[in-house]
CSV table of C-alpha atoms in Angstrom, one decimal:
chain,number,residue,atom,x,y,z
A,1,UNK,CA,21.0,-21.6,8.1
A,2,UNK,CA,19.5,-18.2,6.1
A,3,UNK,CA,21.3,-15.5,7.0
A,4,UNK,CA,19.2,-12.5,7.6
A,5,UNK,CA,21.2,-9.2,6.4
A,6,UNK,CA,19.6,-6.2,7.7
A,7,UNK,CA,19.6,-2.1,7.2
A,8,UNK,CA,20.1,-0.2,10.1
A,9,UNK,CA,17.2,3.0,9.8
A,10,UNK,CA,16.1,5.0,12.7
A,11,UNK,CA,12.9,4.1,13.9
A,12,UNK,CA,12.3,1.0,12.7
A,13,UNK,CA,8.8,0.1,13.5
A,14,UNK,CA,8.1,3.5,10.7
A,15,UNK,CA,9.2,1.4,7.8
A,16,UNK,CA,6.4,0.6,5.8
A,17,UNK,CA,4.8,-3.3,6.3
A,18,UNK,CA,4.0,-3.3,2.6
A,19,UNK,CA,8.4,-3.1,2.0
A,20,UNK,CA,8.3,-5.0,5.0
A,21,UNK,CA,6.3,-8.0,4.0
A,22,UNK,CA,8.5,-7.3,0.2
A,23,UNK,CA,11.6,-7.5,1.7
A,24,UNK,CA,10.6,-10.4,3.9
A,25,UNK,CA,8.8,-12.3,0.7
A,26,UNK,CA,12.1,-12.3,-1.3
A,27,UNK,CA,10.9,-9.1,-3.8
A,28,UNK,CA,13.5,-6.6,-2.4
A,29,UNK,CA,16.8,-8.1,-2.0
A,30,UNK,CA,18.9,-7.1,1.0
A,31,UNK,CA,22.3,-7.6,0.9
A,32,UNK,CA,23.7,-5.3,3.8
A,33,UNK,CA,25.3,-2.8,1.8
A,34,UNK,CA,23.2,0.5,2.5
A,35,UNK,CA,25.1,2.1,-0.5
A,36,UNK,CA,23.2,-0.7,-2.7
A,37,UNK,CA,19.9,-1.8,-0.4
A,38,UNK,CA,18.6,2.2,-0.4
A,39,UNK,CA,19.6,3.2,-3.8
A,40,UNK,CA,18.3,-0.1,-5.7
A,41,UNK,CA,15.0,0.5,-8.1
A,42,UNK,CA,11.5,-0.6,-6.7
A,43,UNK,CA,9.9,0.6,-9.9
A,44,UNK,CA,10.1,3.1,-12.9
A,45,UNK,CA,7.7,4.6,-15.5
A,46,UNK,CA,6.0,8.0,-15.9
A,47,UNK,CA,3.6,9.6,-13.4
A,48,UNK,CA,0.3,11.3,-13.6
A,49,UNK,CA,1.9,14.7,-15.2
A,50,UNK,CA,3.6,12.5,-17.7
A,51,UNK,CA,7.1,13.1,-16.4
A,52,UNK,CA,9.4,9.7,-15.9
A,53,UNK,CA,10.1,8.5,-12.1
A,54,UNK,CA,12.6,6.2,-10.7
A,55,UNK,CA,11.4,5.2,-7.1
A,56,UNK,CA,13.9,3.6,-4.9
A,57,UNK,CA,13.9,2.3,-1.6
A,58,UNK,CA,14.8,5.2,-0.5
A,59,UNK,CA,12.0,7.2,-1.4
A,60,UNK,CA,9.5,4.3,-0.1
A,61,UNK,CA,10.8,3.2,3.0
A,62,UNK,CA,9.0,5.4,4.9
A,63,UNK,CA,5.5,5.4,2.8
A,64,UNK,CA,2.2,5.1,4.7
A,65,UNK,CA,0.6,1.7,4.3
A,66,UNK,CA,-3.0,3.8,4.0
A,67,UNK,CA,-3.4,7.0,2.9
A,68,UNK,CA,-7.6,7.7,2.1
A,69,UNK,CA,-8.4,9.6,-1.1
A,70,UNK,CA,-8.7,13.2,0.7
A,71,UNK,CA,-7.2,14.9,-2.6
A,72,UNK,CA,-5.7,18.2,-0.5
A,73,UNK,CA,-3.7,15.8,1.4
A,74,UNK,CA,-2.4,13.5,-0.8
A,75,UNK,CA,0.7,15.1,-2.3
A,76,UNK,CA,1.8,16.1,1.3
A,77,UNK,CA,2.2,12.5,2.2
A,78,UNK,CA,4.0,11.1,-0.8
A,79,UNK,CA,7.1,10.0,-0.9
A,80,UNK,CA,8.0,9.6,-4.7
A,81,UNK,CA,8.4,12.5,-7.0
A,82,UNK,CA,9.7,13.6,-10.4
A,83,UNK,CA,12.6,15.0,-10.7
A,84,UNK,CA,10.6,18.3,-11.8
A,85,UNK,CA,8.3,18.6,-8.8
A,86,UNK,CA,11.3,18.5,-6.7
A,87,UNK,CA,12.7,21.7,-8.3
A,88,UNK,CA,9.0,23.3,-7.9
A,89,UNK,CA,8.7,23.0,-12.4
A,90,UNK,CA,5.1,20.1,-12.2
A,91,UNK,CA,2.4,20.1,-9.6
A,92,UNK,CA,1.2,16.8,-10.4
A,93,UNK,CA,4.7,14.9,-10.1
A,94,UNK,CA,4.3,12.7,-7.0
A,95,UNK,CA,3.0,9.2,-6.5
A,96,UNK,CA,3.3,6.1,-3.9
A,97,UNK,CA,3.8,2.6,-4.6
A,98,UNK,CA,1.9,0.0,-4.1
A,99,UNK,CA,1.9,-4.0,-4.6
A,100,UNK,CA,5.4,-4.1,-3.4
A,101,UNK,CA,4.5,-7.3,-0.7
A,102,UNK,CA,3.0,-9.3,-3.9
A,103,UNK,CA,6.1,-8.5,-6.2
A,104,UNK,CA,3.9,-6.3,-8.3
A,105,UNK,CA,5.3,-2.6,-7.7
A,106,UNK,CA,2.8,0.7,-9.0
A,107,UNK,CA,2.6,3.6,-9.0
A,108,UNK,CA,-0.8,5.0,-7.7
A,109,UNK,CA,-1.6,9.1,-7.4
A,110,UNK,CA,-5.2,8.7,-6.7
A,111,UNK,CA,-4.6,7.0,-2.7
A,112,UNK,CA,-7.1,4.5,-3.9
A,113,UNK,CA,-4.9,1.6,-4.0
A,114,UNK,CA,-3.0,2.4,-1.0
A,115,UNK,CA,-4.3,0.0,1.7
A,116,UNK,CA,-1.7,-2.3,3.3
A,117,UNK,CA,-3.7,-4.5,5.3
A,118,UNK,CA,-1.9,-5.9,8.4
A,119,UNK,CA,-4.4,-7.9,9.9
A,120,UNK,CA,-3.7,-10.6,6.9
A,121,UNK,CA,-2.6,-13.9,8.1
A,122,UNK,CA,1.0,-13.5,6.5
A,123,UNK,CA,3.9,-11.5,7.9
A,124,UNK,CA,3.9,-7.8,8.2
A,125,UNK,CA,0.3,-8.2,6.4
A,126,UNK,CA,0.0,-7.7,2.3
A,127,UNK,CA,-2.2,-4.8,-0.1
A,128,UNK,CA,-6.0,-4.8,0.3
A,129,UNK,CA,-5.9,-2.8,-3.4
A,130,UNK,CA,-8.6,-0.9,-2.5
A,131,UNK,CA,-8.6,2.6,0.2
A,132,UNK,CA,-12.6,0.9,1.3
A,133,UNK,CA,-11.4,-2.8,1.6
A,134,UNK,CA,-11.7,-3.7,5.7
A,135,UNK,CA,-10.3,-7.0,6.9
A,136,UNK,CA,-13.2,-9.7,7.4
A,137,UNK,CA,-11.9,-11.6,10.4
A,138,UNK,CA,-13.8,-14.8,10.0
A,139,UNK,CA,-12.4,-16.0,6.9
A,140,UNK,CA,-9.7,-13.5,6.1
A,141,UNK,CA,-10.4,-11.9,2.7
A,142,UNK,CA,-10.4,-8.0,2.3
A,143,UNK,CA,-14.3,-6.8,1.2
A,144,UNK,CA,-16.1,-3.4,0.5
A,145,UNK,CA,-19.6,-4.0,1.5
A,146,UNK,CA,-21.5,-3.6,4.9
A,147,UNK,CA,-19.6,-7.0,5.4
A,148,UNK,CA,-18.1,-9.8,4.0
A,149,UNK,CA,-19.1,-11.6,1.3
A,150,UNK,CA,-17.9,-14.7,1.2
A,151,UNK,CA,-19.0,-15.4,4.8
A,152,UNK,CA,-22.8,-13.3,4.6
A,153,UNK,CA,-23.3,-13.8,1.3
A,154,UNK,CA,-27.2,-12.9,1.8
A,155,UNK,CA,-26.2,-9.9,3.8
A,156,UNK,CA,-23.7,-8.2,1.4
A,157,UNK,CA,-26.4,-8.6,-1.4
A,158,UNK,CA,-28.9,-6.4,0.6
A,159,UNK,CA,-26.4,-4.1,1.5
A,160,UNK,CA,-24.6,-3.6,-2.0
A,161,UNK,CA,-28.1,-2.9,-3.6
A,162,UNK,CA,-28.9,0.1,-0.8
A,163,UNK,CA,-31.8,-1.5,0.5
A,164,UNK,CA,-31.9,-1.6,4.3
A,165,UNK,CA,-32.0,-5.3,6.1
A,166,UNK,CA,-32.3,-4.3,9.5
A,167,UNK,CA,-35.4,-6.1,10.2
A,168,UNK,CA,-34.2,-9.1,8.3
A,169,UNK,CA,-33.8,-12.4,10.1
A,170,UNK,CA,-30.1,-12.4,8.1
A,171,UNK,CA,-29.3,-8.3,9.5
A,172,UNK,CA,-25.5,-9.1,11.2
A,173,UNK,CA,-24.4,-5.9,13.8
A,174,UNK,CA,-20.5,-5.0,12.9
């Protein structure tokens, strides 16, 4: 059988379902050595103030699967930073990651990508991609409109273009 190695973290069920669902998918290896498992490189590359970032488990294990766009609050719920805004030298130094659960790490400083959706059919759920993407629980894509697309076709239209539908015979109540 698969044997299932593990890293013991206080509070488990505060782990983030995006490194979750990457861990679970085969995208983060596990090999039960906390010395390697924590330290081992998600992704690297330069941040919004230009600086170079290495982001480990470590620094996302914790991450919030959803984090809006409310700019004053952003920074305070990062969990990756440059080496400089650590020491208090950038302002702009501090990012999350997203795409870990599909294998395709980034870094994102705006919060608009940061939507782990754990409604999705999979384990521990996977990134909506998209801060206004809701869960449509019919067919079980992520949309942006009034509602979902693929399933109200006629009814996304009207409500993408701003007109109002409510006395139309296709007007669905969320």
């Amino acid at each position: 059988g698969k044997k299932t190695r593990l890293i013991q973290v206080k509070n488990a069920k505060r782990v983030s379902a995006c490194v979750k669902a990457a861990i679970f998918n085969g995208f983060i290896k596990i090999i039960g050595s906390a010395r390697y498992d924590l330290h081992q490189v998600i992704i690297k590359g330069p941040l919004k103030c230009g600086h170079e970032c290495t982001a480990t488990l470590a620094d996302v294990l914790f991450q919030p699967d959803f984090v809006g766009v409310d700019s004053n609050s952003l920074s305070g719920k990062a969990t990756v930073f440059c080496s400089r805004f650590k020491k208090g030298y950038c302002t702009e130094g501090w990012a999350f990651v997203t795409g870990m659960c599909k294998g395709n790490p980034k870094f994102d400083w705006t919060g608009e990508s940061v939507n782990h959706c754990k409604k999705c059919d999979c384990i521990f759920g996977e990134c909506a991609d998209d801060y206004r993407s809701f869960h449509c629980p019919t067919c079980g894509e992520h949309f942006t409109s009034a509602c979902c697309s693929y399933c109200y076709p006629d009814v996304a239209e009207d409500s993408d273009d701003g007109s109002s539908s409510q006395n139309s015979s296709n007007t669905l109540e969320l």
